[in-house]
Short mmCIF file of C-alpha atoms and ligand atoms in Angstrom, two decimals:
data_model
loop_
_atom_site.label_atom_id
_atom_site.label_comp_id
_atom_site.label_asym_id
_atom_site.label_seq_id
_atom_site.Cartn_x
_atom_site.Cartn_y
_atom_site.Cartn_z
CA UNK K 123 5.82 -0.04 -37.50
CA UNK K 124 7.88 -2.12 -35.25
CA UNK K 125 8.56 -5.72 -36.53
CA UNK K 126 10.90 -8.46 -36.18
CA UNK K 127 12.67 -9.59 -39.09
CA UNK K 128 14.76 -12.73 -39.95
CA UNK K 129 17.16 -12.56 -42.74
CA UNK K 130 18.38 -15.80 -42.47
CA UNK K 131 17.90 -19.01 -40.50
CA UNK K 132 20.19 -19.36 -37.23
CA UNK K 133 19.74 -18.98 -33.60
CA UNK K 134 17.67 -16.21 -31.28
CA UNK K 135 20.26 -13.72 -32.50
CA UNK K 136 18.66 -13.33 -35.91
CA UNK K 137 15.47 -11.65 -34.61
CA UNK K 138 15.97 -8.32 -34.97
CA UNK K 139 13.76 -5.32 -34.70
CA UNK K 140 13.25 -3.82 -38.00
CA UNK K 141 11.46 -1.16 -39.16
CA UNK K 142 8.71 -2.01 -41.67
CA UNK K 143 5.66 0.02 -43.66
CA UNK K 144 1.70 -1.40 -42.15
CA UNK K 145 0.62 -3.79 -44.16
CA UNK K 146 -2.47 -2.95 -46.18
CA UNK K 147 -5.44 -5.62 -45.96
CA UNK K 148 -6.17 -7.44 -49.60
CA UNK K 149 -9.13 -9.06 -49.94
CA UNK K 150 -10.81 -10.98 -47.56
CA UNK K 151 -7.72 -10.01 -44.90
CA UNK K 152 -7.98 -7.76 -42.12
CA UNK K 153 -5.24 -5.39 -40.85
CA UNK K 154 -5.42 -5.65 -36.86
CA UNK K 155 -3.17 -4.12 -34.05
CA UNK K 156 -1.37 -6.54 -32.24
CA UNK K 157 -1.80 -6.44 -28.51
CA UNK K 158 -0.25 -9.68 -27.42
CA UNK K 159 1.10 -12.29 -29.57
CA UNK K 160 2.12 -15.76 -28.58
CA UNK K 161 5.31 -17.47 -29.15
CA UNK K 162 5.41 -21.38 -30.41
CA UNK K 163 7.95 -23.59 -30.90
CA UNK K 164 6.75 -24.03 -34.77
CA UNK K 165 8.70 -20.21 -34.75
CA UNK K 166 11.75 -21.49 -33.38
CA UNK K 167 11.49 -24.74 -36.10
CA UNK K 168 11.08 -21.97 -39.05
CA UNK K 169 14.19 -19.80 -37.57
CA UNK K 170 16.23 -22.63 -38.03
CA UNK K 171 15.30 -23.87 -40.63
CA UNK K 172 14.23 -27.28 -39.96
CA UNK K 173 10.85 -26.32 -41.41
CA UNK K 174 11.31 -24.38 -44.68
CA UNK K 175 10.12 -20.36 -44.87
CA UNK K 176 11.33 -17.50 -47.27
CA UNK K 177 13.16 -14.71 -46.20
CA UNK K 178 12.94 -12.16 -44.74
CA UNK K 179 10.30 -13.36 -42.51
CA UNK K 180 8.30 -12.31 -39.68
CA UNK K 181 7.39 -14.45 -38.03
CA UNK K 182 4.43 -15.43 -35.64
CA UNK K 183 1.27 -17.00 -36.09
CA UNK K 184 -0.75 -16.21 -33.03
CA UNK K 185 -2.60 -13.02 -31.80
CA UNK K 186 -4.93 -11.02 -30.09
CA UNK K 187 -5.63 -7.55 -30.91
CA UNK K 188 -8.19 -4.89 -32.42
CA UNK K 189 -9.61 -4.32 -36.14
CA UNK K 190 -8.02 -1.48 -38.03
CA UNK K 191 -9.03 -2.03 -41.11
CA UNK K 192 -10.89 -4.37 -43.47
CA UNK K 193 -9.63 -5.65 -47.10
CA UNK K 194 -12.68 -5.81 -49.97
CA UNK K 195 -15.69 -8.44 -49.24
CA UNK K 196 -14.52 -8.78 -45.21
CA UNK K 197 -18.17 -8.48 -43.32
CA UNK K 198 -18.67 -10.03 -39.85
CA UNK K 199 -15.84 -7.39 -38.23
CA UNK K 200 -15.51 -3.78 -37.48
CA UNK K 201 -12.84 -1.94 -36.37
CA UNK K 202 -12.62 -1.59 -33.35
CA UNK K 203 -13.36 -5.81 -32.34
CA UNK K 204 -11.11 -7.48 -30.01
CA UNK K 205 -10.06 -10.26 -32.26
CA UNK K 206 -7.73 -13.33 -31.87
CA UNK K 207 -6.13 -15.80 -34.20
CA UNK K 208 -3.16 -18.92 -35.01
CA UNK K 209 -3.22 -17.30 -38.76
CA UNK K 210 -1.88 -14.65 -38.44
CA UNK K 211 0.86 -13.38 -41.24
CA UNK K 212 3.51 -12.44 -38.92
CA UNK K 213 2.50 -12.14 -35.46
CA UNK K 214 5.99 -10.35 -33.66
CA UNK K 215 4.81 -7.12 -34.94
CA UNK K 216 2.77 -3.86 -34.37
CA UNK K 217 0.63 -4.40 -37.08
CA UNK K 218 -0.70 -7.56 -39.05
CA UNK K 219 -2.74 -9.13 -41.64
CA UNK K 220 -4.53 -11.78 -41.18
CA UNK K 221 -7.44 -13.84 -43.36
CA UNK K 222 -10.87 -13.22 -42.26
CA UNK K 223 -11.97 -16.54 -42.62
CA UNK K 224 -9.42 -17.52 -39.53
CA UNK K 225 -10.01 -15.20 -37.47
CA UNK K 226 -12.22 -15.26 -33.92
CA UNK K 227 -13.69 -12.68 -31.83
CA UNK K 228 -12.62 -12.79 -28.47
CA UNK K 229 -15.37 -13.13 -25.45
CA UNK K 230 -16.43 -10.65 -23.06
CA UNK K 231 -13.95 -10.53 -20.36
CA UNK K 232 -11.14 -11.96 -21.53
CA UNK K 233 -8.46 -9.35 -21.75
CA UNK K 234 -6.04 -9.63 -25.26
CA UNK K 235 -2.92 -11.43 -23.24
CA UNK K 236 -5.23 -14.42 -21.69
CA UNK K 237 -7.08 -14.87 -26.02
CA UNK K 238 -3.50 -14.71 -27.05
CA UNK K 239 -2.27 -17.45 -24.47
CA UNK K 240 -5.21 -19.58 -25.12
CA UNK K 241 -5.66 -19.81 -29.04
CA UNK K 242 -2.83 -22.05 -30.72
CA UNK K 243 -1.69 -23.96 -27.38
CA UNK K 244 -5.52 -24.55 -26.58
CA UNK K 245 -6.75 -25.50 -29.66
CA UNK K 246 -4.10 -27.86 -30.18
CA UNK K 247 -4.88 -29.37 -26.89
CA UNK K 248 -8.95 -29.43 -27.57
CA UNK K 249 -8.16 -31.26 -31.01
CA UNK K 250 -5.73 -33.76 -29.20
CA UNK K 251 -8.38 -34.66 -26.45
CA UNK K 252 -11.72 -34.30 -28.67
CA UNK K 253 -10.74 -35.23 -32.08
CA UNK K 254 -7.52 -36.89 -32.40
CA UNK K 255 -8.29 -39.58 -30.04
CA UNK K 256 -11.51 -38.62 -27.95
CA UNK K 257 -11.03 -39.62 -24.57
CA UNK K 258 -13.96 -41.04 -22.74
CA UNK K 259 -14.00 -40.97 -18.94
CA UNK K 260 -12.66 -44.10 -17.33
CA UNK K 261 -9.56 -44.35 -19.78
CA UNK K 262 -6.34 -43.26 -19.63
CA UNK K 263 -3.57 -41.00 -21.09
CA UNK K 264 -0.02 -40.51 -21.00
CA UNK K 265 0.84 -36.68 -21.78
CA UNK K 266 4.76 -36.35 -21.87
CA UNK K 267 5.87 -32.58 -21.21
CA UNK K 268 3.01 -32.22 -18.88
CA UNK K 269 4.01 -28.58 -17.49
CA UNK K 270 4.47 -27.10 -20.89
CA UNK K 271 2.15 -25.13 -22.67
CA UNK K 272 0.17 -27.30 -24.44
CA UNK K 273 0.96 -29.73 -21.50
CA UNK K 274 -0.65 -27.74 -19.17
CA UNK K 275 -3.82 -27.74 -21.16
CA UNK K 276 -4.02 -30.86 -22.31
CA UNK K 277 -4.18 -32.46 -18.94
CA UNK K 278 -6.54 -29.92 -17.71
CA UNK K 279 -9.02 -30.94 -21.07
CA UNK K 280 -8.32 -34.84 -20.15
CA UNK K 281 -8.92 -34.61 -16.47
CA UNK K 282 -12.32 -32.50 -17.24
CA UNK K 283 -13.70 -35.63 -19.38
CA UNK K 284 -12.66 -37.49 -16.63
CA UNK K 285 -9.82 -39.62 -18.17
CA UNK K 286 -6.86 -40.57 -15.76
CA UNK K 287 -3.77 -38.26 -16.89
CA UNK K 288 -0.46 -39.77 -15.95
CA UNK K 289 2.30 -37.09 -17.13
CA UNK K 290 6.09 -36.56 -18.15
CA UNK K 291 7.99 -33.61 -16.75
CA UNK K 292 12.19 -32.95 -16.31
CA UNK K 293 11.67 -31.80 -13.11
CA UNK K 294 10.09 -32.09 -9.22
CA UNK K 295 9.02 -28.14 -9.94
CA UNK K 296 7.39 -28.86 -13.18
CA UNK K 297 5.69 -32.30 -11.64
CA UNK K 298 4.27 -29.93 -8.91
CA UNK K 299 2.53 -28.02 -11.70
CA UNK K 300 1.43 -31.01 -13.80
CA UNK K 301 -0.62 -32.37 -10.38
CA UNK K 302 -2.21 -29.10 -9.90
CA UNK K 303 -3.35 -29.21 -13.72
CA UNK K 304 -4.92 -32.92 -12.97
CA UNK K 305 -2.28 -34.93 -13.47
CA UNK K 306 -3.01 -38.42 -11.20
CA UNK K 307 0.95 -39.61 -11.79
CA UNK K 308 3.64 -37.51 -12.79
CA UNK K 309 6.79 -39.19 -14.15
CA UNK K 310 10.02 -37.60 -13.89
CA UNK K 311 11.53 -39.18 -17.18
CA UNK K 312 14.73 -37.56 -16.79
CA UNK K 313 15.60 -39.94 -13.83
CA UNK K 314 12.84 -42.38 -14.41
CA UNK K 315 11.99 -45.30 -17.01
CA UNK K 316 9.10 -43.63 -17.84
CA UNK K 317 7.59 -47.07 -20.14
CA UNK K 318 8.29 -49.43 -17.19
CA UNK K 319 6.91 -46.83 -14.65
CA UNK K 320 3.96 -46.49 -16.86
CA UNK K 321 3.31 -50.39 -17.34
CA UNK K 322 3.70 -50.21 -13.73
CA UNK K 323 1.03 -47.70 -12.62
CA UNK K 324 -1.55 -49.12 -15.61
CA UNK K 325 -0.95 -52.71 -14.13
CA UNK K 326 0.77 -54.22 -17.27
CA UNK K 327 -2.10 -52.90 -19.40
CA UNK K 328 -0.86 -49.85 -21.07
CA UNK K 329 -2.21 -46.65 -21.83
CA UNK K 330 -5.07 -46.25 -24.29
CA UNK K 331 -3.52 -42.99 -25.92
CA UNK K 332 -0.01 -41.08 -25.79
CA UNK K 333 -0.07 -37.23 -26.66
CA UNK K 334 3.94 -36.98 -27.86
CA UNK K 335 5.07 -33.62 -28.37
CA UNK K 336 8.86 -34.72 -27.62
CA UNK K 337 9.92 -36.79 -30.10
CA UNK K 338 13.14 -38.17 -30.78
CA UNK K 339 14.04 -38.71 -27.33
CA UNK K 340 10.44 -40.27 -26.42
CA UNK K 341 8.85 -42.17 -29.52
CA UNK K 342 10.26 -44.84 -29.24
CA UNK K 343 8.96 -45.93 -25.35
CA UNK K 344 6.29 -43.98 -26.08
CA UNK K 345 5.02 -46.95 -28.24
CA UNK K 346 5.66 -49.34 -25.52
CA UNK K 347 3.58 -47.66 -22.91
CA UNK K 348 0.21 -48.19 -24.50
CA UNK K 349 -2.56 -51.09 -24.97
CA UNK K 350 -2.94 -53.08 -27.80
CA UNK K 351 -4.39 -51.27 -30.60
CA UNK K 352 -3.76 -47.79 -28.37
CA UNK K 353 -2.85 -44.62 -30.68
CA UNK K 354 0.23 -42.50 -30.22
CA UNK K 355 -0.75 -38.96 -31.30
CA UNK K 356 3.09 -37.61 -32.34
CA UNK K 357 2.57 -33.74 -31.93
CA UNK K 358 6.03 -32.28 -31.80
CA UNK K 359 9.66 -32.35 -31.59
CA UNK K 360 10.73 -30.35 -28.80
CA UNK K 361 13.80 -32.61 -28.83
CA UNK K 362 14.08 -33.38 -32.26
CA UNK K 363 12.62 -35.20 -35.29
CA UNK K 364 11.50 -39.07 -34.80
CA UNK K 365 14.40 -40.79 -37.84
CA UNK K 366 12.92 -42.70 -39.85
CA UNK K 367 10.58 -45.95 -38.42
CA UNK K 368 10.02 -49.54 -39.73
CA UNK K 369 5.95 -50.15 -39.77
CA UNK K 370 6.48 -53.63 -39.07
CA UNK K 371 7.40 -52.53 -35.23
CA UNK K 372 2.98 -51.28 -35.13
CA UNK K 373 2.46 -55.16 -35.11
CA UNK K 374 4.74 -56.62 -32.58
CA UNK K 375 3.90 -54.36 -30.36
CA UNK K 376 -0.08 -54.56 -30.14
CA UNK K 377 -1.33 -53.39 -33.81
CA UNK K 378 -0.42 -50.13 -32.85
CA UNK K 379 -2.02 -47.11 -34.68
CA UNK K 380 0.13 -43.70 -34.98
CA UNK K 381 -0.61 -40.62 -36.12
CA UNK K 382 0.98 -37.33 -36.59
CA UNK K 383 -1.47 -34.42 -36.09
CA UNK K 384 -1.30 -30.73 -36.81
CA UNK K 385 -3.48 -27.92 -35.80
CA UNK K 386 -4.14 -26.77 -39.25
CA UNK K 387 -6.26 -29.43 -40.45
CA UNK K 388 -8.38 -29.36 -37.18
CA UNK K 389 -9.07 -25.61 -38.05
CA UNK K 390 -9.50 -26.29 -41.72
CA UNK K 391 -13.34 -25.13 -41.85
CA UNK K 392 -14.57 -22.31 -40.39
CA UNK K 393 -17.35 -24.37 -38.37
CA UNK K 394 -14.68 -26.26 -36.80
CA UNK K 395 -12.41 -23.18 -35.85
CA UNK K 396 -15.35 -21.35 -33.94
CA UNK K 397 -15.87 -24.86 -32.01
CA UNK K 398 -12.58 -25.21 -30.64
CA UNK K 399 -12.03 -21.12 -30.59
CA UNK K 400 -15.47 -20.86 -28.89
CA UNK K 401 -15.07 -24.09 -26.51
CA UNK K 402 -11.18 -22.53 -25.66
CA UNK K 403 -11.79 -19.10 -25.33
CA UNK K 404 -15.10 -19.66 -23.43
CA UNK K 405 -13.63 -22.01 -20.98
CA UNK K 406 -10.88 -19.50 -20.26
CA UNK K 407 -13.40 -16.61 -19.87
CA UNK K 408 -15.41 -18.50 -17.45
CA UNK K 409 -11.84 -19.96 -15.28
CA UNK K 410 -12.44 -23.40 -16.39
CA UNK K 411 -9.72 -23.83 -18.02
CA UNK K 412 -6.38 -22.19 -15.84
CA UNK K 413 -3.80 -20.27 -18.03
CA UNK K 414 -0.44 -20.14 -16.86
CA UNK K 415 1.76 -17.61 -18.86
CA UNK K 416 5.14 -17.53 -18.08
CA UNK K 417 6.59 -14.41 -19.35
CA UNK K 418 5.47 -11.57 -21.20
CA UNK K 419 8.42 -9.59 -23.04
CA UNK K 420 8.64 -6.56 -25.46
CA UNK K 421 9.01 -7.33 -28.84
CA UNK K 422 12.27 -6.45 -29.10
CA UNK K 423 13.44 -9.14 -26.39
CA UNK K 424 11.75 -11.81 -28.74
CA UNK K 425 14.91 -13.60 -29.23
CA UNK K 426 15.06 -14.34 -25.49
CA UNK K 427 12.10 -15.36 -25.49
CA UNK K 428 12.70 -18.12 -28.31
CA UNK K 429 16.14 -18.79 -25.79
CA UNK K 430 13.70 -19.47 -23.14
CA UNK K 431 11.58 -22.25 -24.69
CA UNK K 432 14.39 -23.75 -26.03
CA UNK K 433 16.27 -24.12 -23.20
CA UNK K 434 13.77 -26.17 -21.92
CA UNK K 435 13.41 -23.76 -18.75
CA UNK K 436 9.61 -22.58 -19.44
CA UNK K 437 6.50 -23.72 -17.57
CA UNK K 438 3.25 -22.28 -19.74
CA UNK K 439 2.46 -19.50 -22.44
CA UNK K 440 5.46 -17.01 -23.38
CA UNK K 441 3.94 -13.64 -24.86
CA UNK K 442 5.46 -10.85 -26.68
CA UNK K 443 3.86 -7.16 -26.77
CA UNK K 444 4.51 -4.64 -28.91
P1 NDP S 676 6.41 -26.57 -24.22
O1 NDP S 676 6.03 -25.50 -23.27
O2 NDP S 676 5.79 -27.92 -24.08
O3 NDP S 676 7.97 -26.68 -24.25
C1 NDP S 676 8.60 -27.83 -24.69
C2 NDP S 676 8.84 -28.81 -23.56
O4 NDP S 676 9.33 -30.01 -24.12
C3 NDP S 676 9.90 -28.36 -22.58
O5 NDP S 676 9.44 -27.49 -21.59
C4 NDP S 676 10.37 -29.68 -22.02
O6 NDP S 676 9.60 -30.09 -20.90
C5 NDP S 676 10.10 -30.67 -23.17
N1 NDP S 676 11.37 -31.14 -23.76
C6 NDP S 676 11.83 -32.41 -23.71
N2 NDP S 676 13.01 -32.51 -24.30
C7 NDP S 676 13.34 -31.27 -24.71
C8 NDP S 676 14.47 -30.74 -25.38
N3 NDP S 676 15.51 -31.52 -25.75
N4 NDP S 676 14.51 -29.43 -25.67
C9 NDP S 676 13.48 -28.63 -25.34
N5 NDP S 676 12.37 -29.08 -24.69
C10 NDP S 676 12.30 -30.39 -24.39
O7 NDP S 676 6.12 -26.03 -25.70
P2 NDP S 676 4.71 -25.81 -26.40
O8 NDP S 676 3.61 -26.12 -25.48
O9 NDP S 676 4.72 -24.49 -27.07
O10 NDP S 676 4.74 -26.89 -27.53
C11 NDP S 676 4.90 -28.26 -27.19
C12 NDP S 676 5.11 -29.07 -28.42
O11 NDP S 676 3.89 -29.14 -29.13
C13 NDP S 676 6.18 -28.57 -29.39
O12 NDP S 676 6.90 -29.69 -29.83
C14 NDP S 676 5.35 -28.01 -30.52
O13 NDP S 676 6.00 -28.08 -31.75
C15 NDP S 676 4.13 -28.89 -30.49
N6 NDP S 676 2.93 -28.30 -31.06
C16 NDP S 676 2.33 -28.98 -32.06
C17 NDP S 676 1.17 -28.55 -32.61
C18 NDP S 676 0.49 -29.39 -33.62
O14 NDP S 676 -0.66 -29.11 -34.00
N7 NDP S 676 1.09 -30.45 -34.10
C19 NDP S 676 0.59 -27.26 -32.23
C20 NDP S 676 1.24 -26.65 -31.09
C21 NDP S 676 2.41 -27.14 -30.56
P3 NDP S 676 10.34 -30.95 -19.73
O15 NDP S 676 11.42 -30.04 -19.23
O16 NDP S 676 9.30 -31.23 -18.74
O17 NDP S 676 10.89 -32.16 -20.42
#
């Protein structure tokens, strides 16, 4: 089968297309055929090696596809079911395994591209809004990166309870998209002080939460826009890691609580994973929730397609097919 491989970390040049055997599904796995998989910034974090993986890797964590096969003691799927998951074991191929226990079937009428699109980027924005800190109508958030992919979503989820979304974007395009996703204010922070602006438009009171998938660049004022005793959810590092941080800084400015999420432990039992999966891939079945994907490239383009999200250019879901 077709595959991309990395050998070693470095930039989008090291995903290449390889040939490898199919996999065969162990127990409790199941073999599926990819049919769209989605690419994430956690891929781009692994090919550099800023988080640690062991090579050679394929990578890729999230799919949608059909059932080939089934590993010993796998019951629930057949071959044949259109199937999603953010589990997979090496997504940017033909062919994949991936654990029964995390895997989803997808909804009547939602073709493989949309499940693929909606699965890691949706969930992570369902857990943000519902779990994280659950937003209540009435309050208000402060989503930075508000026409990226989980950006998109996130402010959809928020303006659905009825919270007040004021966003973060780099540009007058990508604030365009962020209002048409429910965002009330967009802030261009590349030109703007986005703290003061936000003290501004929340009347010196602050924001109750702040969904950060930014980072380095943002944490900081990030922890100056919000109420006293307001949580910053830090998702991400688009633009780098947040160095190192002095506690003491939580109590000057408002006994501030901060966290630092990941999907994974909001998917951690399989009751929880079919309630965001069902609540995600339902909403985009029905058009509820919008999905916006960008671009949708062979698998052999895959390192322009990790040259696209990193350059910061992308608004929405990038998909590879095989
Ligand atoms: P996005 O589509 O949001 O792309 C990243 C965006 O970050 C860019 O479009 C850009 O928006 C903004 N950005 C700001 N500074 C930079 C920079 N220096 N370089 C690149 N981008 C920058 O990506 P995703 O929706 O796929 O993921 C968003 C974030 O969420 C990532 O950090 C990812 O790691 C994280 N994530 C975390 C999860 C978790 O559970 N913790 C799960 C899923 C994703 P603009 O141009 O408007 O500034």
């Amino acid at each position: 089968m077709k595959a991309i491989q990395i050998l070693e970390t470095g930039g989008p040049e090291v995903l290449q297309l390889a040939d490898l055997p199919i996999p065969h599904p162990g127990p409790g796995q199941v073999l599926i055929r990819v049919e769209a998989t989605g690419v994430n910034f956690i891929e781009i974090y692994f090919r550099k090696g800023q988080y640690k993986a062991s090579f050679p890797l394929t990578p890729g964590s999230e799919a949608a596809g059909t059932v080939e096969d089934l590993g010993p003691g796998v019951t629930g799927f057949k071959s044949g079911d259109l199937v999603a998951s953010v589990s997979v074991l090496g997504s940017y191929a033909e062919y994949a395994l991936v654990p029964a226990a995390q895997l989803v079937k997808v909804p009547e009428g939602l073709d493989p591209e949309k499940a693929a699109a909606a699965m890691l980027q949706g969930m992570t924005a369902h857990y943000l809004a519902h779990s994280t800190y659950p937003l209540k109508a009435g309050e208000t958030a402060l989503v930075h990166a508000g026409a990226g992919g989980v950006g998109l979503l996130l402010t959809q989820m928020a303006a659905r309870i009825g919270a007040r979304v004021i966003t973060t974007v780099s540009t007058p395009a990508k604030a365009e998209l962020s209002r048409e996703a429910g965002a009330s204010d967009v802030i261009l922070y590349t030109q703007q002080d986005f703290a003061a602006e936000v003290k501004r438009l929340t009347g010196g009171k602050g924001v109750d939460v702040v969904y950060d998938s930014v980072g380095k660049t943002t944490f900081d004022q990030s922890l100056n826009c919000l109420r006293p005793r307001g949580l910053l959810a830090l998702f991400g590092g688009s633009s780098g890691a947040v160095p190192p941080f002095d506690l003491i800084q939580l109590s000057g400015k408002g006994s501030l609580f901060v966290t630092r999420p990941t999907l994974w432990h909001y998917i951690a039992t399989r009751s929880e994973l079919e309630w965001r999966a069902g609540e995600v891939l339902g909403w985009a079945a029905s058009g509820a929730l919008k999905l916006r994907t960008e671009h949708v490239y062979p698998l052999a383009d895959a390192a322009q397609a990790h040259t696209d999200l990193e350059s910061r250019m992308t608004t929405g879901k990038i998909l590879l097919e095989p």
